[in-house]
Amino acid sequence: MESSYFNNVVNSEYSRKNDGRMEYGTAGFRTKSDILEYVLYRMGLLAVLRSKAKKAAIGLMITASHNLEPDNGIKLVDPAGEMLEASWEMIATNLANVLDSDLTSMLAHISTKENIDLSVPATVIIGRDTRKSSPILLKAALAGIKALNGNVTDLGLVTTPQLHYVVVCTNTDGAYGDPTLQGYYSKLATVFKSIRGTEINNGKYISGLQLDAANGVGAIAAREFQRYLKGVLDIKLFNDGSGNLNYMCGADYIKVQQTLPLNITSEKSVRCVSIDGDADRVVYFYIDGNNKFHLLDGDRIATLVAAYFKELLETSGLSLQLGLVQTAYANGGSTDYISNVLKVPVACVPTGVKHLHKKALEFDIGVYFEANGHGTVIFKGTAKEAIKNHAKNEMLSTIQRVASSKLRDVTDLINETVGDALSDMLLVETILHAKGWDVIEWEKSYNDLPNKQLKVRVKDRNIITTTNAERHCLTPVCLQEEIDKIVLKYSRGRSFVRPSGTEDIVRVYAECESSSDVNKLAVEVASLVYRLAGGVGPEPSLS
Ligand code: G16
């Protein structure tokens, strides 16, 4: 069957039009949208094979998330709602790069090697963000799926986490929730309102916030939440799709530039939230009485959430292992706080939620967040059962029962499949409400070290290789040694460099004790990268 099965896959409309190599990077393929059609077509083909291999529905999301409008991309979602398995990332890369003349034989090879039963039906659940290039890329992906007779569920415009949610609901026959967008909104909104209904709040919490939706697909979801949560959470929407996607707005811009997005009014001490172009990242921020910008990033959210879970576990008397996963970008101030104050085990892994997710699975309750606001909480099946059973235990004291029910309900508020900006936002709002905190109280838990991120353009970013969760640079030789010498000059200094997996640049991260020195440290390291790794364009400088 195999060779004939793939007979009709070569389609001249989607022939390979690019000589450059494509890589399944940090979060799928991502590059300029006008060279992506053949890649989408091929990923449509691959999604069908993956679905057959797993005998389950597979997700395909068309988005370039935080990147600007000219880019686009694609990520595949595995049956349990997690990112595509690492070994298939390699298969995807090979398939994207094969010559048209070898496409048929490569598909046959994949199906033999992976022992795929081609008679099994395939289902691909597909979604896209609001980029102008998304419909044409959707057409290419659909052509690939149809070429191998796969079934399609087209969700239309959705956030990345909504697609992950529908995939897991579909594959669990609704046990995780109703596999529709309405099911998604209703599940999260119902539990949010129900938790809130159990609390009389006397603290500083005010139920109004300003949301910067990056002019992306998250604005659509945010509007739905405005409707579902009317009278409970007052969401004022900015950058709602009428402006340029991710341009001077959105979670990535706020995190890297540490400044207000376009259009948001800077009302003093008002809680502001920013999500990215496909709504899988979230950060908080506010302006103080002296007009100073304050960022509460993924590290802050992780520590808030971990501290809350720790408190609920202790109060309810339930013994489960809680752990937190970060990347090298985590601020040193947060890591100290987690280890020394919260006393929660903390692990560091390479960038990419796929790495954090995998590590977090080692804990009963794993909280994982990248500093850029991408993260969630995941529970082992046994931990979920224990939480449910504990809440039913009639021997508990009133205080234990309240904490135990809250623990059970909060788990339902979380989109465990992947970082979900809006579900994370509802979780943060729930915790702040429970504590009676405003954003200033929240920020008091610990102090961030001043930090700075820069981008350096080089001829080939892949000449930079790293180890030790990207904290140590292996090549070009001498680069790490030189970074170490620079860092030594700064009190509590730390810096690392790594090639981005989503943009054609090298990222430089720097932190140190003094806010007046941190720019200097970042620029010194950036210019080292420029000189030792083949920089192009102007050399980074302090001006
Ligand atoms: C993606 C990944 C994140 C990662 C970010 C930046 O986010 O999902 O895990 O932190 O890219 O990656 P890099 O530094 O390799 O460019 P998003 O929101 O763009 O999908």
XYZ file of C-alpha atoms and ligand atoms in Angstrom:
563
model
C 0.000 0.000 0.000
C 2.755 2.388 1.022
C 4.281 3.549 -2.241
C 0.933 3.958 -4.017
C -0.555 5.709 -0.979
C 1.797 8.646 -1.477
C 1.457 8.795 -5.278
C -0.454 12.048 -5.442
C 1.423 14.163 -2.926
C 3.577 16.179 -5.302
C 1.649 19.364 -6.037
C 3.240 21.979 -8.297
C 1.338 24.749 -6.512
C 3.325 23.945 -3.394
C 6.746 23.149 -4.786
C 9.751 24.088 -2.697
C 10.523 27.709 -3.480
C 13.342 28.367 -1.087
C 16.919 27.110 -1.056
C 17.595 28.043 2.571
C 17.307 25.421 5.287
C 14.168 25.446 7.442
C 14.375 24.301 11.084
C 11.597 23.236 13.425
C 12.800 25.709 16.078
C 11.801 26.727 19.610
C 8.140 26.742 18.621
C 7.826 25.235 15.143
C 8.775 26.767 11.785
C 8.858 30.536 11.813
C 10.078 32.932 9.138
C 8.876 35.426 6.517
C 5.372 34.364 5.529
C 5.922 34.580 1.764
C 8.279 31.576 1.715
C 6.196 29.333 3.931
C 3.454 27.905 1.683
C 5.279 24.695 0.730
C 6.266 24.150 4.374
C 2.599 24.413 5.419
C 1.619 21.990 2.670
C 4.230 19.504 3.859
C 3.223 19.936 7.502
C -0.367 19.187 6.471
C 0.945 15.887 5.070
C 2.986 15.242 8.195
C 0.093 16.029 10.537
C -1.904 13.260 8.851
C 0.934 10.784 9.407
C 1.348 11.888 13.019
C -2.383 11.439 13.596
C -2.260 7.946 12.122
C 0.847 7.115 14.161
C -0.793 8.210 17.423
C -4.308 7.031 16.429
C -5.562 10.368 17.743
C -6.343 13.903 16.618
C -3.378 16.226 16.035
C -3.344 20.030 16.204
C -1.875 22.407 13.628
C -1.588 26.084 14.537
C -0.699 28.778 12.011
C 0.958 31.616 13.897
C 4.234 33.404 14.491
C 3.132 34.363 17.991
C 5.232 37.302 19.232
C 6.898 38.038 15.855
C 5.887 41.044 13.769
C 3.251 40.853 10.990
C 5.562 39.928 8.051
C 6.468 36.619 9.737
C 4.306 33.583 10.118
C 4.798 30.003 11.216
C 3.353 26.677 12.126
C 3.445 24.453 15.184
C 2.090 20.934 15.531
C 0.293 19.865 18.708
C 0.438 16.290 19.991
C -2.647 14.362 21.213
C -2.425 15.270 24.910
C -2.212 18.951 23.946
C 1.558 19.088 24.390
C 4.129 20.311 21.864
C 5.224 17.922 19.110
C 7.534 15.158 20.389
C 11.231 16.022 19.923
C 12.025 13.073 17.607
C 9.251 14.243 15.244
C 10.677 17.772 15.200
C 13.628 16.249 13.366
C 11.283 14.409 11.005
C 9.440 17.696 10.375
C 12.719 19.499 9.640
C 13.805 16.782 7.205
C 10.444 16.807 5.441
C 10.479 20.603 5.123
C 13.895 20.505 3.474
C 13.577 17.537 1.123
C 13.620 18.145 -2.646
C 10.206 17.928 -4.355
C 11.456 14.930 -6.286
C 12.145 13.063 -3.009
C 8.923 14.023 -1.197
C 7.058 10.803 -2.013
C 9.906 8.527 -0.979
C 10.518 10.453 2.227
C 6.867 10.127 3.272
C 7.010 6.396 2.536
C 10.220 6.171 4.554
C 8.653 7.971 7.546
C 5.640 5.708 7.507
C 7.789 2.560 7.383
C 10.251 3.731 10.008
C 7.526 4.852 12.392
C 5.519 1.716 11.702
C 2.423 3.701 10.752
C -0.772 1.859 9.882
C -1.947 3.875 6.887
C -5.461 2.437 7.064
C -6.106 4.263 10.372
C -8.224 7.431 9.861
C -6.514 10.759 10.571
C -7.919 13.949 12.086
C -6.182 17.302 12.117
C -7.595 20.166 14.189
C -6.443 23.408 12.675
C -6.417 27.023 13.860
C -4.868 30.309 12.807
C -4.038 33.739 14.166
C -5.092 37.090 12.664
C -2.086 37.668 10.365
C -2.947 38.642 6.801
C -0.869 35.726 5.534
C -2.677 33.114 7.640
C -5.578 32.317 5.225
C -3.234 31.518 2.327
C -1.105 29.333 4.593
C -4.251 27.650 5.862
C -5.142 26.791 2.264
C -1.708 25.185 1.800
C -2.004 23.136 5.019
C -5.509 21.988 4.054
C -4.230 20.908 0.633
C -1.584 18.771 2.355
C -4.113 17.194 4.725
C -6.545 16.491 1.876
C -3.791 14.981 -0.292
C -3.547 12.182 2.290
C -7.313 12.045 2.905
C -7.119 13.380 6.453
C -10.222 14.713 8.196
C -10.137 18.366 9.206
C -11.721 20.330 12.009
C -11.099 23.987 11.188
C -11.466 26.146 14.298
C -10.871 29.374 12.369
C -9.351 32.249 14.353
C -8.199 30.906 17.722
C -5.480 31.518 20.250
C -2.756 28.865 20.379
C -3.881 27.649 23.833
C -7.469 27.304 22.616
C -6.262 24.962 19.890
C -4.282 22.916 22.458
C -7.390 22.783 24.651
C -9.652 21.509 21.846
C -7.074 18.851 20.883
C -6.900 17.415 24.398
C -10.683 17.579 24.879
C -11.198 15.761 21.570
C -8.746 13.025 22.483
C -10.159 12.502 25.976
C -13.754 12.296 24.752
C -14.631 15.464 26.621
C -13.167 14.388 29.991
C -10.970 17.533 30.009
C -13.872 19.693 28.813
C -16.193 20.278 25.893
C -14.049 20.382 22.697
C -15.410 23.707 21.452
C -14.525 27.358 21.947
C -17.729 27.806 23.865
C -16.651 24.889 26.076
C -13.322 26.644 26.677
C -14.844 29.999 27.702
C -17.537 28.415 29.745
C -15.172 26.068 31.660
C -12.778 28.846 32.672
C -15.422 31.505 33.330
C -17.631 29.188 35.392
C -14.872 28.112 37.756
C -13.497 31.677 37.993
C -16.891 33.001 39.032
C -17.510 30.120 41.394
C -14.201 30.630 43.268
C -14.827 34.352 43.474
C -18.312 33.764 44.818
C -16.864 31.945 47.847
C -14.672 34.875 48.920
C -15.629 38.089 50.631
C -12.832 40.440 49.839
C -11.829 43.256 52.144
C -8.363 43.875 50.865
C -6.798 46.165 48.311
C -7.903 44.120 45.317
C -9.993 46.005 42.757
C -11.646 43.986 40.027
C -10.637 46.233 37.127
C -7.672 45.824 34.813
C -6.329 47.147 31.507
C -5.499 44.505 28.908
C -3.115 45.063 25.988
C -4.038 42.356 23.446
C -1.076 43.035 21.069
C -3.564 43.623 18.217
C -3.742 39.857 17.905
C -6.180 36.992 18.083
C -6.199 37.243 21.882
C -8.387 40.346 21.500
C -11.195 38.143 20.190
C -10.866 35.800 23.157
C -10.601 38.723 25.571
C -13.880 40.140 24.235
C -15.559 36.815 24.890
C -14.222 36.809 28.450
C -15.520 40.371 28.885
C -18.950 38.970 28.044
C -18.683 35.835 30.180
C -17.248 37.685 33.189
C -19.415 40.800 33.078
C -19.920 42.158 36.573
C -17.159 39.954 38.009
C -13.980 41.078 36.275
C -13.848 44.427 34.540
C -11.480 44.036 31.552
C -10.721 47.255 29.663
C -9.314 46.274 26.268
C -6.473 48.055 24.420
C -4.669 47.175 21.185
C -7.704 45.159 20.273
C -6.834 44.430 16.648
C -7.155 47.822 15.028
C -3.396 48.497 15.086
C -0.292 46.618 13.926
C 0.261 43.172 15.387
C 2.864 43.069 18.212
C 4.136 46.494 17.140
C 5.172 48.450 20.238
C 2.695 46.408 22.222
C 2.214 42.852 23.437
C 3.952 40.765 26.087
C 7.291 40.415 24.280
C 7.620 44.163 23.695
C 6.747 44.965 27.313
C 9.131 42.360 28.712
C 12.107 43.290 26.542
C 11.644 47.074 26.412
C 10.312 47.409 29.983
C 8.024 50.227 28.983
C 4.336 50.938 28.364
C 2.752 49.673 25.133
C 1.223 52.067 22.625
C -2.235 53.350 23.478
C -2.527 52.277 27.111
C -3.272 55.193 29.353
C -0.836 55.357 32.237
C -3.203 55.600 35.164
C -1.214 55.358 38.389
C -1.045 51.940 40.058
C -3.680 50.422 37.773
C -3.083 46.723 37.106
C -2.203 46.276 33.427
C -1.834 43.010 31.562
C -0.162 42.354 28.241
C -0.507 39.204 26.132
C 1.259 38.301 22.886
C 0.059 37.777 19.302
C -1.361 34.281 19.849
C -2.148 34.716 23.553
C 0.163 32.115 25.018
C 2.231 34.587 27.054
C 1.245 37.105 29.696
C 2.982 39.751 31.797
C 1.642 42.352 34.229
C 2.833 45.941 34.691
C 1.904 49.268 36.241
C 3.046 52.888 36.527
C 3.709 54.232 40.021
C 3.080 57.701 41.464
C 6.485 58.856 40.147
C 5.661 57.689 36.634
C 8.057 54.766 37.009
C 7.292 51.615 35.005
C 7.108 48.338 36.977
C 7.112 44.923 35.296
C 5.687 41.766 36.867
C 6.842 39.103 34.449
C 6.652 35.319 34.184
C 8.962 34.908 37.207
C 6.579 36.970 39.338
C 3.596 34.958 38.128
C 5.435 31.684 38.810
C 6.356 32.714 42.350
C 2.848 34.012 43.086
C 1.316 30.766 41.862
C 3.837 28.477 43.578
C 3.455 30.334 46.885
C -0.336 30.043 46.619
C -0.233 26.318 45.923
C 2.215 25.826 48.784
C -0.118 27.684 51.124
C -3.189 25.691 49.981
C -1.346 22.387 50.325
C -0.125 23.240 53.817
C -3.480 24.586 55.010
C -5.444 21.667 53.603
C -3.002 19.139 55.058
C -2.360 17.472 51.709
C 1.150 16.262 51.050
C 2.127 16.598 47.399
C 5.473 17.480 45.868
C 5.467 20.980 44.411
C 8.241 22.122 42.078
C 9.031 25.088 39.867
C 10.789 25.148 36.494
C 12.528 28.183 34.998
C 15.031 28.975 32.242
C 18.298 30.916 32.262
C 16.274 34.113 31.714
C 14.769 33.816 35.211
C 15.805 36.782 37.286
C 18.362 35.895 39.989
C 16.109 37.674 42.500
C 13.255 35.256 41.755
C 15.423 32.146 41.957
C 16.799 33.251 45.364
C 13.263 33.890 46.605
C 11.992 30.495 45.408
C 14.898 28.583 46.962
C 15.453 30.543 50.159
C 12.037 31.932 51.100
C 9.456 29.680 49.459
C 11.760 26.681 49.806
C 10.272 25.078 46.725
C 12.590 22.929 44.554
C 13.551 24.812 41.391
C 14.960 23.450 38.122
C 16.498 25.261 35.134
C 16.047 23.987 31.555
C 16.673 25.365 28.026
C 14.298 27.933 26.477
C 11.071 26.599 24.993
C 7.944 25.561 26.846
C 8.407 22.033 25.548
C 11.479 21.720 27.809
C 9.791 23.297 30.826
C 6.674 21.167 30.419
C 8.697 17.948 30.322
C 10.632 18.830 33.470
C 7.512 19.993 35.330
C 5.952 16.555 34.780
C 8.498 15.207 37.285
C 6.658 16.938 40.147
C 3.189 16.108 41.530
C 2.381 19.759 40.880
C 4.785 21.416 38.458
C 4.676 25.183 38.038
C 6.633 26.314 35.001
C 7.125 29.778 33.590
C 9.578 31.460 31.303
C 10.416 35.012 32.382
C 8.712 36.160 29.160
C 5.365 35.052 30.604
C 4.958 31.689 28.905
C 3.900 29.011 31.351
C 1.291 27.102 33.305
C 0.837 24.550 36.081
C 0.581 20.819 35.425
C -0.556 18.009 37.694
C 0.251 14.312 37.704
C -2.898 12.211 37.278
C -2.342 10.799 40.768
C -2.037 14.303 42.224
C -5.324 15.360 40.637
C -7.031 12.304 42.091
C -5.532 13.036 45.523
C -6.736 16.658 45.334
C -10.273 15.572 44.391
C -10.448 12.874 47.079
C -9.034 15.149 49.770
C -11.753 17.728 49.088
C -14.331 15.016 49.814
C -12.733 13.954 53.121
C -15.299 14.516 55.856
C -12.704 14.412 58.628
C -11.163 17.750 57.603
C -11.510 20.850 59.781
C -13.395 23.813 58.274
C -10.153 25.622 57.409
C -8.744 22.485 55.802
C -11.970 21.918 53.853
C -12.019 25.467 52.461
C -8.371 25.246 51.357
C -8.925 21.808 49.926
C -11.973 22.860 47.850
C -10.093 25.883 46.595
C -7.184 23.684 45.523
C -9.610 21.457 43.601
C -11.326 24.414 41.909
C -8.128 26.257 41.025
C -6.887 23.215 39.091
C -9.902 23.621 36.792
C -8.997 27.232 36.092
C -5.678 26.220 34.597
C -5.150 25.280 30.957
C -2.647 22.517 31.624
C -1.942 21.800 27.978
C 0.342 24.779 27.431
C 0.920 28.341 28.625
C -2.371 30.212 28.175
C -2.227 33.978 28.684
C -5.903 34.368 29.502
C -6.212 31.333 31.764
C -3.002 32.461 33.506
C -4.465 35.946 33.886
C -7.603 34.510 35.510
C -5.389 32.480 37.842
C -3.382 35.555 38.860
C -6.603 37.516 39.381
C -7.960 34.690 41.541
C -4.852 34.649 43.718
C -4.666 38.443 44.087
C -8.349 38.471 44.999
C -7.896 35.682 47.551
C -5.021 37.566 49.153
C -6.674 40.970 48.902
C -3.592 42.288 47.136
C -3.140 45.079 44.641
C -0.264 44.970 42.211
C 2.008 46.868 44.620
C 1.523 44.302 47.400
C 2.252 41.532 44.916
C 5.504 43.185 43.854
C 6.730 43.414 47.444
C 7.520 39.673 47.703
C 11.068 40.088 46.352
C 13.275 42.467 44.366
C 14.270 41.785 40.783
C 17.877 42.384 39.819
C 18.080 45.063 37.108
C 18.209 43.226 33.770
C 18.460 43.890 30.071
C 17.971 41.909 26.871
C 19.538 42.771 23.524
C 19.420 41.259 20.046
C 22.549 40.932 17.892
C 22.417 40.231 14.165
C 25.111 37.829 12.913
C 25.773 36.058 9.602
C 24.837 32.617 10.942
C 23.374 32.476 14.433
C 23.862 28.715 14.571
C 27.601 29.071 15.083
C 26.657 29.858 18.677
C 26.134 26.639 20.596
C 25.416 26.329 24.307
C 25.238 23.843 27.160
C 24.111 23.744 30.800
C 20.564 24.938 30.051
C 22.001 27.610 27.714
C 23.948 29.272 30.523
C 27.328 28.397 29.024
C 28.509 29.048 25.494
C 30.539 26.295 23.769
C 31.220 27.943 20.417
C 32.701 30.154 19.086
C 35.643 29.168 21.275
C 36.782 31.941 23.632
C 33.364 33.628 23.679
C 32.418 32.188 27.089
C 35.840 32.963 28.547
C 35.476 36.581 27.440
C 31.908 36.821 28.763
C 33.142 35.523 32.136
C 35.809 38.229 32.277
C 33.240 40.964 31.608
C 30.689 39.607 34.088
C 33.303 39.496 36.867
C 33.484 43.306 36.802
C 29.842 43.654 37.931
C 28.463 42.905 41.380
C 25.952 39.997 41.158
C 26.571 40.071 37.407
C 25.290 37.316 35.133
C 25.045 37.155 31.369
C 24.536 34.538 28.676
C 24.006 34.439 24.933
C 22.034 32.005 22.755
C 20.710 31.823 19.209
C 16.985 32.521 19.025
C 14.811 29.692 17.764
C 12.099 32.048 16.509
C 13.961 35.045 15.049
C 17.136 35.371 12.980
C 19.161 36.908 15.816
C 21.330 36.072 18.839
C 19.804 36.961 22.200
C 21.911 38.521 24.949
C 20.706 38.538 28.552
C 22.409 40.481 31.339
C 21.628 41.252 34.967
C 23.562 42.836 37.807
C 23.016 44.679 41.068
C 23.231 48.207 39.733
C 20.555 49.575 37.426
C 22.982 52.142 36.066
C 25.464 49.401 35.061
C 23.153 46.835 33.531
C 22.999 48.470 30.089
C 26.782 48.673 30.003
C 27.099 44.990 30.871
C 24.571 43.981 28.183
C 26.233 46.138 25.525
C 29.730 44.863 26.392
C 28.564 41.260 25.945
C 26.551 42.090 22.819
C 29.512 43.719 21.172
C 31.654 40.696 22.076
C 29.117 38.502 20.260
C 29.188 40.895 17.338
C 32.973 40.662 17.096
C 33.453 36.923 17.760
C 30.361 35.542 16.020
C 30.295 37.476 12.740
C 28.062 40.443 13.489
C 26.345 42.248 10.648
C 25.106 45.842 10.526
C 26.125 48.377 13.169
C 28.043 47.125 16.225
C 26.034 47.369 19.486
C 26.982 50.461 21.432
C 25.789 52.378 24.472
C 24.480 55.330 22.496
C 8.229 30.945 21.690
C 8.357 29.770 22.619
C 8.856 30.225 23.969
C 10.164 30.981 23.799
C 9.995 32.110 22.778
C 11.300 32.765 22.419
O 7.286 31.846 22.204
O 7.111 29.129 22.730
O 9.029 29.103 24.783
O 10.580 31.529 24.996
O 9.468 31.595 21.567
O 12.159 31.787 21.890
P 13.552 32.151 21.272
O 14.286 32.892 22.342
O 14.180 30.829 20.943
O 13.305 33.030 20.094
P 6.169 32.455 21.295
O 5.279 33.168 22.247
O 6.843 33.343 20.307
O 5.547 31.232 20.653
